[in-house]
Amino acid sequence: MISTEEARLALELAVQIRNKIVDAYQEISRMQI
């Protein structure tokens, strides 16, 4: 069973990765316009 601390860290990491993907997608969208 995963501890609360591990789950919280995993969630933070996932959010950071998602933010990087969104930023990269926005950069690509700006370049195409």
GROMACS .gro file of N, CA, C and O in nm:
model
  132
    1MET      N    1   0.085  -0.120   0.000
    1MET     CA    2   0.000   0.000   0.000
    1MET      C    3   0.088   0.125   0.000
    1MET      O    4   0.187   0.131   0.074
    2ILE      N    5   0.055   0.222  -0.081
    2ILE     CA    6   0.135   0.344  -0.094
    2ILE      C    7   0.103   0.437   0.022
    2ILE      O    8  -0.013   0.458   0.056
    3SER      N    9   0.209   0.496   0.079
    3SER     CA   10   0.186   0.590   0.189
    3SER      C   11   0.133   0.722   0.134
    3SER      O   12   0.145   0.753   0.015
    4THR      N   13   0.074   0.801   0.223
    4THR     CA   14   0.018   0.929   0.181
    4THR      C   15   0.125   1.020   0.124
    4THR      O   16   0.105   1.089   0.024
    5GLU      N   17   0.244   1.020   0.185
    5GLU     CA   18   0.353   1.105   0.139
    5GLU      C   19   0.396   1.068  -0.002
    5GLU      O   20   0.416   1.154  -0.087
    6GLU      N   21   0.409   0.937  -0.028
    6GLU     CA   22   0.448   0.892  -0.161
    6GLU      C   23   0.343   0.929  -0.264
    6GLU      O   24   0.374   0.972  -0.375
    7ALA      N   25   0.216   0.915  -0.228
    7ALA     CA   26   0.108   0.949  -0.321
    7ALA      C   27   0.110   1.098  -0.351
    7ALA      O   28   0.091   1.140  -0.465
    8ARG      N   29   0.136   1.180  -0.248
    8ARG     CA   30   0.139   1.325  -0.268
    8ARG      C   31   0.255   1.363  -0.359
    8ARG      O   32   0.239   1.446  -0.450
    9LEU      N   33   0.371   1.304  -0.339
    9LEU     CA   34   0.486   1.335  -0.424
    9LEU      C   35   0.461   1.291  -0.567
    9LEU      O   36   0.496   1.362  -0.661
   10ALA      N   37   0.401   1.175  -0.585
   10ALA     CA   38   0.371   1.126  -0.720
   10ALA      C   39   0.273   1.221  -0.789
   10ALA      O   40   0.286   1.249  -0.908
   11LEU      N   41   0.176   1.271  -0.715
   11LEU     CA   42   0.077   1.363  -0.772
   11LEU      C   43   0.144   1.493  -0.814
   11LEU      O   44   0.119   1.544  -0.924
   12GLU      N   45   0.233   1.546  -0.729
   12GLU     CA   46   0.304   1.669  -0.763
   12GLU      C   47   0.387   1.651  -0.889
   12GLU      O   48   0.392   1.738  -0.976
   13LEU      N   49   0.454   1.536  -0.898
   13LEU     CA   50   0.537   1.509  -1.016
   13LEU      C   51   0.451   1.502  -1.142
   13LEU      O   52   0.486   1.557  -1.246
   14ALA      N   53   0.337   1.435  -1.132
   14ALA     CA   54   0.247   1.424  -1.247
   14ALA      C   55   0.198   1.561  -1.291
   14ALA      O   56   0.190   1.590  -1.411
   15VAL      N   57   0.167   1.648  -1.195
   15VAL     CA   58   0.119   1.782  -1.228
   15VAL      C   59   0.229   1.861  -1.298
   15VAL      O   60   0.204   1.931  -1.397
   16GLN      N   61   0.354   1.849  -1.250
   16GLN     CA   62   0.465   1.920  -1.313
   16GLN      C   63   0.486   1.874  -1.456
   16GLN      O   64   0.509   1.954  -1.547
   17ILE      N   65   0.478   1.742  -1.476
   17ILE     CA   66   0.495   1.688  -1.611
   17ILE      C   67   0.384   1.738  -1.702
   17ILE      O   68   0.407   1.779  -1.815
   18ARG      N   69   0.260   1.739  -1.652
   18ARG     CA   70   0.147   1.786  -1.732
   18ARG      C   71   0.166   1.932  -1.768
   18ARG      O   72   0.139   1.973  -1.882
   19ASN      N   73   0.213   2.013  -1.673
   19ASN     CA   74   0.234   2.155  -1.701
   19ASN      C   75   0.339   2.174  -1.810
   19ASN      O   76   0.325   2.260  -1.896
   20LYS      N   77   0.446   2.093  -1.807
   20LYS     CA   78   0.550   2.103  -1.910
   20LYS      C   79   0.493   2.067  -2.047
   20LYS      O   80   0.526   2.130  -2.148
   21ILE      N   81   0.408   1.965  -2.052
   21ILE     CA   82   0.347   1.925  -2.179
   21ILE      C   83   0.257   2.036  -2.231
   21ILE      O   84   0.260   2.069  -2.350
   22VAL      N   85   0.178   2.097  -2.143
   22VAL     CA   86   0.089   2.206  -2.184
   22VAL      C   87   0.172   2.323  -2.236
   22VAL      O   88   0.139   2.383  -2.338
   23ASP      N   89   0.281   2.358  -2.166
   23ASP     CA   90   0.366   2.469  -2.210
   23ASP      C   91   0.424   2.440  -2.347
   23ASP      O   92   0.427   2.527  -2.434
   24ALA      N   93   0.472   2.319  -2.368
   24ALA     CA   94   0.531   2.282  -2.497
   24ALA      C   95   0.425   2.289  -2.606
   24ALA      O   96   0.451   2.338  -2.716
   25TYR      N   97   0.304   2.243  -2.577
   25TYR     CA   98   0.196   2.246  -2.675
   25TYR      C   99   0.163   2.391  -2.713
   25TYR      O  100   0.143   2.423  -2.831
   26GLN      N  101   0.161   2.479  -2.614
   26GLN     CA  102   0.130   2.620  -2.641
   26GLN      C  103   0.242   2.682  -2.726
   26GLN      O  104   0.214   2.763  -2.814
   27GLU      N  105   0.366   2.648  -2.698
   27GLU     CA  106   0.478   2.701  -2.778
   27GLU      C  107   0.464   2.658  -2.924
   27GLU      O  108   0.481   2.738  -3.015
   28ILE      N  109   0.431   2.531  -2.944
   28ILE     CA  110   0.415   2.480  -3.081
   28ILE      C  111   0.299   2.551  -3.150
   28ILE      O  112   0.307   2.588  -3.267
   29SER      N  113   0.191   2.572  -3.078
   29SER     CA  114   0.074   2.639  -3.137
   29SER      C  115   0.110   2.781  -3.178
   29SER      O  116   0.068   2.828  -3.284
   30ARG      N  117   0.188   2.850  -3.097
   30ARG     CA  118   0.228   2.988  -3.132
   30ARG      C  119   0.317   2.988  -3.255
   30ARG      O  120   0.305   3.078  -3.340
   31MET      N  121   0.406   2.892  -3.267
   31MET     CA  122   0.497   2.889  -3.380
   31MET      C  123   0.422   2.865  -3.512
   31MET      O  124   0.461   2.915  -3.616
   32GLN      N  125   0.313   2.789  -3.506
   32GLN     CA  126   0.241   2.755  -3.629
   32GLN      C  127   0.157   2.870  -3.680
   32GLN      O  128   0.127   2.880  -3.797
   33ILE      N  129   0.116   2.961  -3.590
   33ILE     CA  130   0.027   3.072  -3.629
   33ILE      C  131   0.109   3.178  -3.704
   33ILE      O  132   0.214   3.217  -3.654
   0.00000   0.00000   0.00000
